Coordinates of C-alpha atoms in Angstrom, one line a residue:
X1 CA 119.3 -55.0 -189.2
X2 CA 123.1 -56.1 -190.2
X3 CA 124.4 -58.2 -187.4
X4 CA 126.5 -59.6 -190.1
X5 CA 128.0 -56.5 -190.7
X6 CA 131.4 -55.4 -189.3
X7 CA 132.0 -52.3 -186.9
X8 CA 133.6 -50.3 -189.7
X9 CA 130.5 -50.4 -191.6
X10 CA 128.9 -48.8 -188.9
X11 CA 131.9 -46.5 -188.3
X12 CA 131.5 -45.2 -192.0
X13 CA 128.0 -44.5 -192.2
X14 CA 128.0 -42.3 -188.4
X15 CA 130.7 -40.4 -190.3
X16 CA 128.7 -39.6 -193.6
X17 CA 126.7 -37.8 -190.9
X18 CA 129.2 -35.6 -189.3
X19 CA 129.4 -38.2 -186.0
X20 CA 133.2 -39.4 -186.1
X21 CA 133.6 -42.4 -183.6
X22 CA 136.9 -45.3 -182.9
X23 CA 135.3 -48.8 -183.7
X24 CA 136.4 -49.9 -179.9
X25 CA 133.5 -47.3 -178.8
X26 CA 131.3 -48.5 -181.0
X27 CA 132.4 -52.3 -179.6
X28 CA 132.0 -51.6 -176.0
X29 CA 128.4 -49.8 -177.5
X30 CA 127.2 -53.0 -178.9
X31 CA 128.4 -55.2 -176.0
X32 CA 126.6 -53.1 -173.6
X33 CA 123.2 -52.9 -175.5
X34 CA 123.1 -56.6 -176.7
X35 CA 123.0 -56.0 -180.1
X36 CA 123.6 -58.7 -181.5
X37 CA 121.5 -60.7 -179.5
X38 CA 118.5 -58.8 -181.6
X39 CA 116.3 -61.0 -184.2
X40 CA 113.8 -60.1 -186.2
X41 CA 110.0 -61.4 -184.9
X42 CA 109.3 -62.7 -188.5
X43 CA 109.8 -66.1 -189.9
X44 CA 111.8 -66.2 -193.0
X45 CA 112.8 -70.3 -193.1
X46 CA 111.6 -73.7 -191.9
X47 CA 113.1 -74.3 -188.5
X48 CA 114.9 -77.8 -189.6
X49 CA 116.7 -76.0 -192.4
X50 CA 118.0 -73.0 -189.3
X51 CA 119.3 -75.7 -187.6
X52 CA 122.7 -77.2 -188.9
X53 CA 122.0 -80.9 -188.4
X54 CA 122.9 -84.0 -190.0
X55 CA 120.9 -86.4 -191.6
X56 CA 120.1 -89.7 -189.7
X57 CA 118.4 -92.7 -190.3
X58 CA 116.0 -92.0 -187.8
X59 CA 113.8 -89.6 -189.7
X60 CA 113.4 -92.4 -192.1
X61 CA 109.8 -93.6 -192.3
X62 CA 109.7 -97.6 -192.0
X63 CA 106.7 -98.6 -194.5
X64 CA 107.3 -102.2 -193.2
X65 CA 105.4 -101.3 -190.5
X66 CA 102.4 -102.9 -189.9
X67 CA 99.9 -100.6 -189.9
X68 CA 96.2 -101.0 -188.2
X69 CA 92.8 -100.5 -189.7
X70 CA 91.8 -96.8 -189.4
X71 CA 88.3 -95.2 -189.5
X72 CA 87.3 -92.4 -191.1
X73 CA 85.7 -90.1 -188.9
X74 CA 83.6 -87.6 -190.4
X75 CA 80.9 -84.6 -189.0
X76 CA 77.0 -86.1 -188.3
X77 CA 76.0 -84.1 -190.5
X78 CA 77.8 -85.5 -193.8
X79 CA 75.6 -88.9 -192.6
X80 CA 73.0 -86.8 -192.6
X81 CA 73.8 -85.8 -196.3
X82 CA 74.8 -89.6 -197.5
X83 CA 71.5 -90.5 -196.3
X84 CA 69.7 -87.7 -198.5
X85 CA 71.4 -88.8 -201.3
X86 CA 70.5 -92.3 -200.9
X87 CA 66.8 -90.9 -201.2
X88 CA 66.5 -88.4 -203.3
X89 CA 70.5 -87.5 -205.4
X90 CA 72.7 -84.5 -206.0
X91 CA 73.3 -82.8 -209.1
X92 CA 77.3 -82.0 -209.5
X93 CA 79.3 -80.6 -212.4
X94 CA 82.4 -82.7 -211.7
X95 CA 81.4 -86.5 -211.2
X96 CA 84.9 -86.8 -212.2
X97 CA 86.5 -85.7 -209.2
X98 CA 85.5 -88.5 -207.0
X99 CA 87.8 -91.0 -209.1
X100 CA 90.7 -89.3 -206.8
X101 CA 89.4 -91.1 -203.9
X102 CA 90.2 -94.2 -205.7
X103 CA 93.9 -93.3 -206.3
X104 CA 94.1 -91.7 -203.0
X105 CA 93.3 -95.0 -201.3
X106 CA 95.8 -96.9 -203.6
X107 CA 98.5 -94.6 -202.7
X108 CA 97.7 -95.3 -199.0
X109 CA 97.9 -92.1 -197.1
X110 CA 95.3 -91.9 -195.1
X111 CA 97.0 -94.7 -192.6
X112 CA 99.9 -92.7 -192.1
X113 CA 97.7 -89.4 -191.4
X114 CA 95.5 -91.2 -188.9
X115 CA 98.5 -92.6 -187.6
X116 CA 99.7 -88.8 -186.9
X117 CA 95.9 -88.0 -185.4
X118 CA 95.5 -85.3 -188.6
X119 CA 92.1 -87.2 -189.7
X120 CA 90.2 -86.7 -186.7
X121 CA 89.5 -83.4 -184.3
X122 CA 90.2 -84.0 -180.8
X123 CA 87.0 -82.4 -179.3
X124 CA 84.9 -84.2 -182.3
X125 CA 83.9 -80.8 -183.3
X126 CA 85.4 -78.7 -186.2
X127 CA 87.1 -79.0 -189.5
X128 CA 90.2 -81.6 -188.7
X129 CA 93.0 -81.8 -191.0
X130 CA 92.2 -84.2 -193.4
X131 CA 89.2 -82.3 -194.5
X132 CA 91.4 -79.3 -195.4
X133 CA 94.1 -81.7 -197.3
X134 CA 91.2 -83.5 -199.6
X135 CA 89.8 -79.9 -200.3
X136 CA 93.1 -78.5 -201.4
X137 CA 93.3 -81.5 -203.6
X138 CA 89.8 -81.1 -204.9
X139 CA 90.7 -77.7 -205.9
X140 CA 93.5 -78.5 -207.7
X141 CA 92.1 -80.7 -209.9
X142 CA 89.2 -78.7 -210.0
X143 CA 91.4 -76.0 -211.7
X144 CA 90.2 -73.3 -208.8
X145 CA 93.7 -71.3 -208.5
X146 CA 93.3 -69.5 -205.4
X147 CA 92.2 -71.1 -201.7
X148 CA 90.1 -67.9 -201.2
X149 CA 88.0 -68.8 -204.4
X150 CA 87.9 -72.5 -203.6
X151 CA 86.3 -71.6 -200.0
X152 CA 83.6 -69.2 -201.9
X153 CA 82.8 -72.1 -204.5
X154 CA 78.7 -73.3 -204.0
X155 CA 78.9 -76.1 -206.0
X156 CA 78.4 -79.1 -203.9
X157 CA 81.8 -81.2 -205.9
X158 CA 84.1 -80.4 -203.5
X159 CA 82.3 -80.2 -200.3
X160 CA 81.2 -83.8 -200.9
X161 CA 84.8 -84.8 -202.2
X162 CA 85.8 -83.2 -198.7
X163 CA 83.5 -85.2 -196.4
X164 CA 82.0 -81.5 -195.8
X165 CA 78.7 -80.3 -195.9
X166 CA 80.0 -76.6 -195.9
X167 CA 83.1 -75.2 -197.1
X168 CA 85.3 -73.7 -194.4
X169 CA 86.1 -69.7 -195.0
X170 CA 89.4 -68.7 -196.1
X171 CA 90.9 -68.4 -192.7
X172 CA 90.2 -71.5 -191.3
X173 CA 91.0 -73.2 -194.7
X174 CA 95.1 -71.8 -194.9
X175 CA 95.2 -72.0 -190.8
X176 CA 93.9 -75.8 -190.4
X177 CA 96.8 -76.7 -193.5
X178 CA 99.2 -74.8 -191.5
X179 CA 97.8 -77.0 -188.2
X180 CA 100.1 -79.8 -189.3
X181 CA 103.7 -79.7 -187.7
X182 CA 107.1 -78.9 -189.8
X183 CA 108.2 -82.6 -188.1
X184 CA 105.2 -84.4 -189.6
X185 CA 105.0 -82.3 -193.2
X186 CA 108.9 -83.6 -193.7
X187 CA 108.2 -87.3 -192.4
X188 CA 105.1 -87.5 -194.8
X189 CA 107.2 -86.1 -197.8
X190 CA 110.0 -88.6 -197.2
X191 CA 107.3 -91.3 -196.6
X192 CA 105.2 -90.5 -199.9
X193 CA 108.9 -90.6 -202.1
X194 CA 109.2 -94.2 -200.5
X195 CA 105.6 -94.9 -201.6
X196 CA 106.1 -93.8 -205.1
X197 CA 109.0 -95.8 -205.5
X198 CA 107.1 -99.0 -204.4
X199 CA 104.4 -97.8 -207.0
X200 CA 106.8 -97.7 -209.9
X201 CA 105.8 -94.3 -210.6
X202 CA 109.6 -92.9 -209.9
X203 CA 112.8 -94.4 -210.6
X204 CA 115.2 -92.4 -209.9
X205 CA 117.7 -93.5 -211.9
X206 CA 118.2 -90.8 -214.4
X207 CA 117.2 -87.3 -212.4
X208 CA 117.6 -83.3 -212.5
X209 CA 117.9 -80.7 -209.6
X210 CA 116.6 -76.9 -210.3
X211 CA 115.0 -74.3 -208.5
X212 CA 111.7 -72.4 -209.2
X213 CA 112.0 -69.1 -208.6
X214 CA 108.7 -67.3 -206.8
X215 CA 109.1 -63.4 -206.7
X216 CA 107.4 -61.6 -203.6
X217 CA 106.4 -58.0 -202.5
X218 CA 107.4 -57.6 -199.1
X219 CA 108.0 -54.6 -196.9
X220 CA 111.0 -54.5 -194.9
X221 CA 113.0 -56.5 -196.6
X222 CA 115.8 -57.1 -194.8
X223 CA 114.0 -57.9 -191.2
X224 CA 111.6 -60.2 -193.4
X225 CA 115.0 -62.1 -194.0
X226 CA 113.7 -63.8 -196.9
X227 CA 116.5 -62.7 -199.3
X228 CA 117.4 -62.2 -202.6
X229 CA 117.7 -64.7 -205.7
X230 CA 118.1 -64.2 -209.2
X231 CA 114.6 -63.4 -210.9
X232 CA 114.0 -64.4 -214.3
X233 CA 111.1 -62.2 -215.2
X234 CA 112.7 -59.1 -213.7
X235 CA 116.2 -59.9 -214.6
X236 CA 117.4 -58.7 -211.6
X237 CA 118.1 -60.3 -208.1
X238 CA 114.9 -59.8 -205.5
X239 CA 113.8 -61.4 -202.8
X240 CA 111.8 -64.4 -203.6
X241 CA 110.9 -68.0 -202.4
X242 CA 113.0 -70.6 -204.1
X243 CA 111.6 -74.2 -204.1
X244 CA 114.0 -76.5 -204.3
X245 CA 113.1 -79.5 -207.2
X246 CA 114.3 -83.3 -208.2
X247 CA 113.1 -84.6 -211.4
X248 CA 112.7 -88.3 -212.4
X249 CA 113.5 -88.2 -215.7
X250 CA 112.5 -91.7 -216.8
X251 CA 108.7 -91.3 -215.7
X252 CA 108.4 -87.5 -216.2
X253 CA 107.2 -86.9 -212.7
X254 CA 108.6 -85.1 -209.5
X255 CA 110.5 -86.7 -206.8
X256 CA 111.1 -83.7 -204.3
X257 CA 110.0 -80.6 -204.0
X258 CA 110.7 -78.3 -200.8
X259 CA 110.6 -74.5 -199.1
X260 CA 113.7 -73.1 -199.8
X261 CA 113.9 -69.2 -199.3
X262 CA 115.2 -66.5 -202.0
X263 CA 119.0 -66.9 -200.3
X264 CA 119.3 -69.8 -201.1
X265 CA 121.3 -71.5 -203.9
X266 CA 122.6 -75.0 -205.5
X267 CA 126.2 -75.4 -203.7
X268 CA 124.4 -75.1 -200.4
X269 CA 121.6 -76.6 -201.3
X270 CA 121.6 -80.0 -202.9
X271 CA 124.2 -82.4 -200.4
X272 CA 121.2 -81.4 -197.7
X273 CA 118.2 -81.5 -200.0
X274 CA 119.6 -85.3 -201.4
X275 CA 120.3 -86.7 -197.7
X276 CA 117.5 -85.6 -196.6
X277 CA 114.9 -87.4 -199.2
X278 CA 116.3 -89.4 -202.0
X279 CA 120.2 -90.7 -200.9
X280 CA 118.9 -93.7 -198.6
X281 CA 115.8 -94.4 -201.2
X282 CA 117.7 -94.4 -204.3
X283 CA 121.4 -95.4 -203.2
X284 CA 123.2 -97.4 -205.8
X285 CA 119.7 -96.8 -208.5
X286 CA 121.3 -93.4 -209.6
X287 CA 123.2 -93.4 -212.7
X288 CA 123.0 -89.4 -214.1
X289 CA 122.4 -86.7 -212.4
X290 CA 121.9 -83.4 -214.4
X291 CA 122.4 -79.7 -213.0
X292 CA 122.7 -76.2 -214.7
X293 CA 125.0 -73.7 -213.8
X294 CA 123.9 -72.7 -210.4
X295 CA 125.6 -76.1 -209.0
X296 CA 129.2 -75.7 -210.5
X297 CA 131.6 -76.7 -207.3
X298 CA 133.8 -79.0 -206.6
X299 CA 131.4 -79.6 -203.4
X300 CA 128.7 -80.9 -205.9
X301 CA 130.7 -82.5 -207.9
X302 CA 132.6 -84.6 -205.3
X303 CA 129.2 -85.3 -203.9
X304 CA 127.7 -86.7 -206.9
X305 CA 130.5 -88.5 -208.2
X306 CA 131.6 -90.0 -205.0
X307 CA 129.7 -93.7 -204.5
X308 CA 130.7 -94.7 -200.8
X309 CA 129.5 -91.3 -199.1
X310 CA 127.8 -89.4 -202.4
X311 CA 125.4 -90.3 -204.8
X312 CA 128.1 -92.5 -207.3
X313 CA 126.2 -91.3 -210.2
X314 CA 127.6 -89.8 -213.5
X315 CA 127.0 -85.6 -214.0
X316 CA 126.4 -83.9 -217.1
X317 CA 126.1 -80.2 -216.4
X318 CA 126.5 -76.5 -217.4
X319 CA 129.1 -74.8 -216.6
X320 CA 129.4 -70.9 -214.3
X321 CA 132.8 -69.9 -216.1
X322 CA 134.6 -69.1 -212.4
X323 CA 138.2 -68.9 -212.1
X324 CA 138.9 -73.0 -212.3
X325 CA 136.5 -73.4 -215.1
X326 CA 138.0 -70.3 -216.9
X327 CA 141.4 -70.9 -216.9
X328 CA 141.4 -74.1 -218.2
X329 CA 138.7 -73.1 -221.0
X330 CA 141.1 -70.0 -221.9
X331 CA 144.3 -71.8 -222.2
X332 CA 141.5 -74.7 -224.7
X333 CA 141.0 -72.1 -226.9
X334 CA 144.5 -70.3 -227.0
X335 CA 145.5 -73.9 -228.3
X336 CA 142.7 -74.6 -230.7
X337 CA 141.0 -71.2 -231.5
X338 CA 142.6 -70.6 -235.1
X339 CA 142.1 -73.9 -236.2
X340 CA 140.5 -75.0 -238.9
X341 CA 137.5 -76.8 -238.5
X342 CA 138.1 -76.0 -234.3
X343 CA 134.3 -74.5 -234.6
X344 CA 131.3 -77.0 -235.5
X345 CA 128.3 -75.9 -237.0
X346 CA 125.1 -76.4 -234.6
X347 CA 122.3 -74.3 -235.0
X348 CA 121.8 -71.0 -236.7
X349 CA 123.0 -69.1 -233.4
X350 CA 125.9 -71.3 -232.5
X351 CA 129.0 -73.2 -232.8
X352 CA 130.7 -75.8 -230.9
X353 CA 134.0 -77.0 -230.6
X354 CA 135.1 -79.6 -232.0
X355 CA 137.1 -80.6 -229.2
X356 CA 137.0 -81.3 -225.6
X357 CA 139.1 -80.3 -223.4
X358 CA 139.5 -81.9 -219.0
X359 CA 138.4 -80.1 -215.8
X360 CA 140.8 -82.3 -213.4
X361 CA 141.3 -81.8 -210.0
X362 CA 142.1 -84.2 -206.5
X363 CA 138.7 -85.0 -204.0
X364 CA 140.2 -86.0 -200.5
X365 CA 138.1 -89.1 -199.6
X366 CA 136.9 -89.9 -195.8
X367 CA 138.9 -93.0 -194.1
X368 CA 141.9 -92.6 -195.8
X369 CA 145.3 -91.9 -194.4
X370 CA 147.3 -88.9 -195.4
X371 CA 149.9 -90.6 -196.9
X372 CA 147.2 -92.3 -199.0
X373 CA 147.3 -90.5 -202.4
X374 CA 143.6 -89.0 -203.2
X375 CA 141.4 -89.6 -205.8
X376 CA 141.6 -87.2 -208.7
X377 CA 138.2 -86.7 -210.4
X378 CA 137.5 -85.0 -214.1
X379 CA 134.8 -84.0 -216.2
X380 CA 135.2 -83.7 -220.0
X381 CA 133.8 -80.2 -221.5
X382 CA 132.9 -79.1 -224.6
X383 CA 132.1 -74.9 -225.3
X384 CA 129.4 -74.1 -227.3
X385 CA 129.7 -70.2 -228.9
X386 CA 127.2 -67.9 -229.4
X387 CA 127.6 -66.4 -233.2
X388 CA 126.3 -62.8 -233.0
X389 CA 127.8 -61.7 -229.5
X390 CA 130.5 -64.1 -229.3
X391 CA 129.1 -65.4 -225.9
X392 CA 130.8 -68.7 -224.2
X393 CA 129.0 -71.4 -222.5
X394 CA 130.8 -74.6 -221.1
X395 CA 129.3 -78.1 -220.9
X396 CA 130.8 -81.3 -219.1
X397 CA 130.2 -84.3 -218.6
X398 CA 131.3 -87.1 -216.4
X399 CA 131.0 -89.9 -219.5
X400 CA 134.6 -90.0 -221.0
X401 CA 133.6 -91.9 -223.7
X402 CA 131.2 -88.8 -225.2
X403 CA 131.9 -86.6 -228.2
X404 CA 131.6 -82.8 -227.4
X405 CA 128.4 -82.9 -229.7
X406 CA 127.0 -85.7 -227.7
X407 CA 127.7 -83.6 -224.1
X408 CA 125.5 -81.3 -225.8
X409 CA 123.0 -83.7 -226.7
X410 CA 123.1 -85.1 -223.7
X411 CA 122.4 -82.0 -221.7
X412 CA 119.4 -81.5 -223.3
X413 CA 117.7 -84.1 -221.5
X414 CA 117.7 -81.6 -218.2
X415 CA 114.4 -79.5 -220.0
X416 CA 112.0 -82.3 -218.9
X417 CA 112.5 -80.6 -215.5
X418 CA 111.9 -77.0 -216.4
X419 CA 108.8 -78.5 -218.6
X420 CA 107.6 -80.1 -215.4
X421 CA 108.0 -77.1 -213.2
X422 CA 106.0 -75.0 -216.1
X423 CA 103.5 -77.8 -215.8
X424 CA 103.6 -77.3 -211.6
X425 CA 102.9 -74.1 -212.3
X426 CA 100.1 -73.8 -214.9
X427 CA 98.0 -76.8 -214.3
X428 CA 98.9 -77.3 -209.9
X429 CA 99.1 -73.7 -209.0
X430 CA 102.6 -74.3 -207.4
X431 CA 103.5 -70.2 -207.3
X432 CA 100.1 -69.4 -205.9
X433 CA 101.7 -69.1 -202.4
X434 CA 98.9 -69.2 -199.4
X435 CA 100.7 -66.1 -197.8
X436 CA 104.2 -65.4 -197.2
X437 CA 104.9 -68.0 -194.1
X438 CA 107.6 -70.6 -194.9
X439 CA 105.5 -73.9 -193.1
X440 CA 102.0 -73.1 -194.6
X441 CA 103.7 -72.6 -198.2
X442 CA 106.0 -75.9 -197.7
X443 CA 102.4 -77.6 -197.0
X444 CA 100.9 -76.1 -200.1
X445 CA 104.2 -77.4 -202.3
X446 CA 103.8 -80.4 -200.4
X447 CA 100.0 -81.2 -201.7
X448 CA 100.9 -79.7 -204.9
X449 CA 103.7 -82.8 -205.1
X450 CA 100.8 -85.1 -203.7
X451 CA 98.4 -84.0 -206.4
X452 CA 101.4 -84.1 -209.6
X453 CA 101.4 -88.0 -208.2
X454 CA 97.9 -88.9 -208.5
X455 CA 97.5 -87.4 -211.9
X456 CA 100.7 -89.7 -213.0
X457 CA 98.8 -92.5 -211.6
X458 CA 95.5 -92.1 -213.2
X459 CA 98.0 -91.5 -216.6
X460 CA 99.5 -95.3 -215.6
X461 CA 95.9 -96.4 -216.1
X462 CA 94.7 -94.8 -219.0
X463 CA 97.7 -95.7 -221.2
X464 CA 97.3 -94.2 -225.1
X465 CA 93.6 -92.5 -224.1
X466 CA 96.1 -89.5 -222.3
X467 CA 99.1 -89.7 -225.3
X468 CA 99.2 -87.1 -228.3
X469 CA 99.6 -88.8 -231.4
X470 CA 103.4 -87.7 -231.0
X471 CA 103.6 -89.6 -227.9
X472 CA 103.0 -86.5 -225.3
X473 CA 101.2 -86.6 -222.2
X474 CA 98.1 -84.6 -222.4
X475 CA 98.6 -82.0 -219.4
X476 CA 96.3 -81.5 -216.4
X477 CA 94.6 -78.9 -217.9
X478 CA 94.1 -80.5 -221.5
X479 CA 92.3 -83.0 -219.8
X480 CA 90.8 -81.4 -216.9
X481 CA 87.2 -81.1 -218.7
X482 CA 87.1 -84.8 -220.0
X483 CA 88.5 -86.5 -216.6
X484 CA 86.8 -84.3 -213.8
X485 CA 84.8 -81.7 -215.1
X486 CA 82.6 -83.3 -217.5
X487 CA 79.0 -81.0 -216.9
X488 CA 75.8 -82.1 -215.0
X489 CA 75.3 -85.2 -213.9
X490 CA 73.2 -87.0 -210.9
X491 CA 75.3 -89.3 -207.9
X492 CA 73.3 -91.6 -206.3
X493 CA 74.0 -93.6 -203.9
X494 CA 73.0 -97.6 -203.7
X495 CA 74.4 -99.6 -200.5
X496 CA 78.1 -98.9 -200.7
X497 CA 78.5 -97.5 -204.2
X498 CA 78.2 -94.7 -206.1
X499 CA 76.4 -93.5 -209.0
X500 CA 76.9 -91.4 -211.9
X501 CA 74.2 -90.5 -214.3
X502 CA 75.7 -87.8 -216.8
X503 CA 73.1 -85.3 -218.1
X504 CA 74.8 -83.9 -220.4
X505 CA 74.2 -86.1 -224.0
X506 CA 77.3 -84.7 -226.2
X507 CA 80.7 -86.8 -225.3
X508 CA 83.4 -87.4 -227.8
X509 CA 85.0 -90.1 -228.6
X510 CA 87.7 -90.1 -226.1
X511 CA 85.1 -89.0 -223.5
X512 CA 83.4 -92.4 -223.7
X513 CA 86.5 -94.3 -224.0
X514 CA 87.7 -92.9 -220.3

């Protein structure tokens, strides 16, 4: 259960039970059973993040491609349905919903899946990927949280969204999402960050990195191998998913968004995640990259600040007080402390300082020789003081031209992500897991990513009509009603276009200007 345990572990706990043993015994015991050689049968990661490989330009997706025309294939008996409603209608509560096929066929994925052989079923007969992936995505916007419910749902919306005439039951709905492959799930989610750029709807010039924290109730812990991360509704560390994130900023929308299980953390984390999805994309476009305390290292920092083999963008970040960061805060405030005017006002709860004080240290670049002097690399930081406990926190920032108050306004620019992963959460059902397997719940982030997209596309189009008057974007779920769900109405269907006849009198004024 502990293969990274050493013998004397093992010598320790034989001896709490009255069994005294040499750890050479317990060595040649080991060796001769193959103990180590043990795994547990259950999956706890994505196989591409087991394996410790590099990244390379071959698992780059080439859009410039040219791409044939593809057919949609669908079941007999959805022509059968067409035909009926050519004759004689259906009545549906969410005309709204079919919009999405619009956006969908701007955003151009349905090449790439034929292209993989996911919108077809070999034999002709069954539910084929592509049916699953436009239900998941009619449930979302539907605002039906679970898959379980969505499979149960008689409403005819999103069987005909689907190019179903039946919903699939629960079992075939999470197993046909988990049909995909891990290889073809990370090729689509570098493809669709390519695609996004090319639509304008990311920049990725100003971005954040955070993780979303999922807790889970597992037996057997350990052999699950999940591990543990820090949770914030339980305050303690338990074992968890942990979704790795990269916000844009600029638009307010997500760039990446990935399995990452509960052991997993920023240091480790990010130089992967980056080369993997966004370095090639966004090389020489990134200018600030902002990260809380779960990324302080000099790994990270070197990385980001480092332009030939990093990111070359500027950080603004909080600070974990470790030994480097606390000395040189310590020996700050031994200098300044009983100064007057050392302590700024800033809100009712805390103080600043006044000053800043230098995080300095060397980063060894690749290519040069050793007699070659390295690069020394800094970050200015400010500390900000809680009043009533007395509580430090540092801030730094790459920009040496900041003041320490304008580190700390600066900073504050890294909410927009965790106000986009609340909005993932409430309005796209990001922590309603399908199960505990890593590959179906990367698919289900995966379509949750898709779906954040479309909404920011149909919010590209409809300009002011989505604003608040204080110049917000009216969430998913604000809007769900007027966009999607908006009551009874009657599709018919006349040569190759669609039509909506709404039963339902009452619209407001926004209603009729959508």
């Amino acid at each position: 259960q502990h293969p990274d345990r050493k013998n004397i572990y093992y010598v320790n706990q034989l001896e709490t039970k009255g069994i005294i043993i040499d750890r050479s015994s317990l060595s040649k015991i080991f060796s001769k059973w193959n103990i180590f050689t043990y795994k547990s049968k259950f999956i706890s990661n994505l196989k591409r993040l087991d394996k410790e490989t590099e990244f390379s330009e071959k698992h780059q997706v080439d859009l410039k491609k040219k791409v044939n025309t593809h057919y949609r294939y669908v079941d007999a008996n959805f022509v059968l349905l067409l035909e009926g409603i050519k004759k004689n209608g259906l009545y549906v509560d969410a005309p709204g919903l079919f919009i999405i096929w619009h956006y969908l066929e701007e955003l151009g994925i349905f090449s790439i899946l034929s292209e993989m052989g996911l919108t077809y079923s070999e034999n002709g007969k069954g539910y084929n990927w592509f049916d699953h992936f436009l239900l998941n995505i009619a449930r979302i916007f539907y605002g039906i949280s679970s898959y379980s419910r969505a499979c149960s749902q008689e409403e005819p919306s999103l069987s005909l969204f689907s190019h179903l005439v039946s919903l699939p039951c629960n079992d075939s709905f999470l197993n046909g999402l988990g049909s995909i492959s891990e290889e073809q799930v990370f090729k689509l989610q570098q493809w669709l960050i390519q695609r996004c750029k090319e639509l304008k709807i990311i920049e990725g010039k100003r971005i954040a990195f955070d993780f979303k924290h999922i807790d889970l109730k597992v037996d057997m812990g350990e052999l699950r191998g999940f591990g543990k991360g820090p949770s914030p509704k339980k305050k303690i560390c338990c074992h968890s998913f942990r979704p790795h994130i990269v916000w844009d900023l600029d638009t307010g929308n997500i760039i990446a968004l990935e399995f990452r299980k509960g052991s997993a953390r920023g240091t480790t984390t990010v130089k992967r995640f980056t080369k993997d999805f966004i370095l090639k994309q966004f090389k020489g476009i990134f200018r600030e990259v902002y990260i809380d305390s779960e990324y302080t290292g000099k790994d990270v920092w070197n990385f980001i600040l480092d332009s030939k083999e990093g990111m070359g963008a500027d950080i603004t970040a909080c600070l974990k007080q470790n030994t480097f960061v606390r000395k040189e805060r310590d020996q700050f405030l031994f200098k300044h402390n009983n100064k007057k005017g050392f302590w700024v006002y800033y809100d009712d709860k805390h103080v600043y300082s006044r000053k800043t004080f230098l995080l300095t240290w060397k980063y060894p670049q690749k290519g040069k020789e050793k007699n070659k002097e390295e690069k020394e690399l800094q970050l200015k930081c400010v500390v900000k003081k809680n009043i009533k406990n007395g509580s430090l926190r540092c801030f730094a920032s790459s920009k040496k031209k900041l003041s320490s108050k304008e580190i700390l306004e600066d900073y504050s620019n890294r909410w927009a992500i965790e106000i986009g992963i609340k909005d993932l959460n409430q309005n796209y059902y990001l922590t309603n897991c399908p199960g505990k397997n890593p590959h179906h719940v990367n698919v289900h982030f995966f379509i949750v990513s898709i779906c954040r997209h479309l909404y920011r596309m149909i919010q590209r189009d409809l300009g002011d009509l989505i604003k608040r008057k204080d110049g917000s974007i009216k969430t998913l779920q604000t809007m769900r009603e007027i966009l999607f769900r908006q009551g009874s109405a009657k599709l018919n269907i006349k040569d190759d276009t669609f039509e909506v006849n709404f039963l339902n009198s009452w619209a407001t004024d926004t209603r009729r200007d959508i």
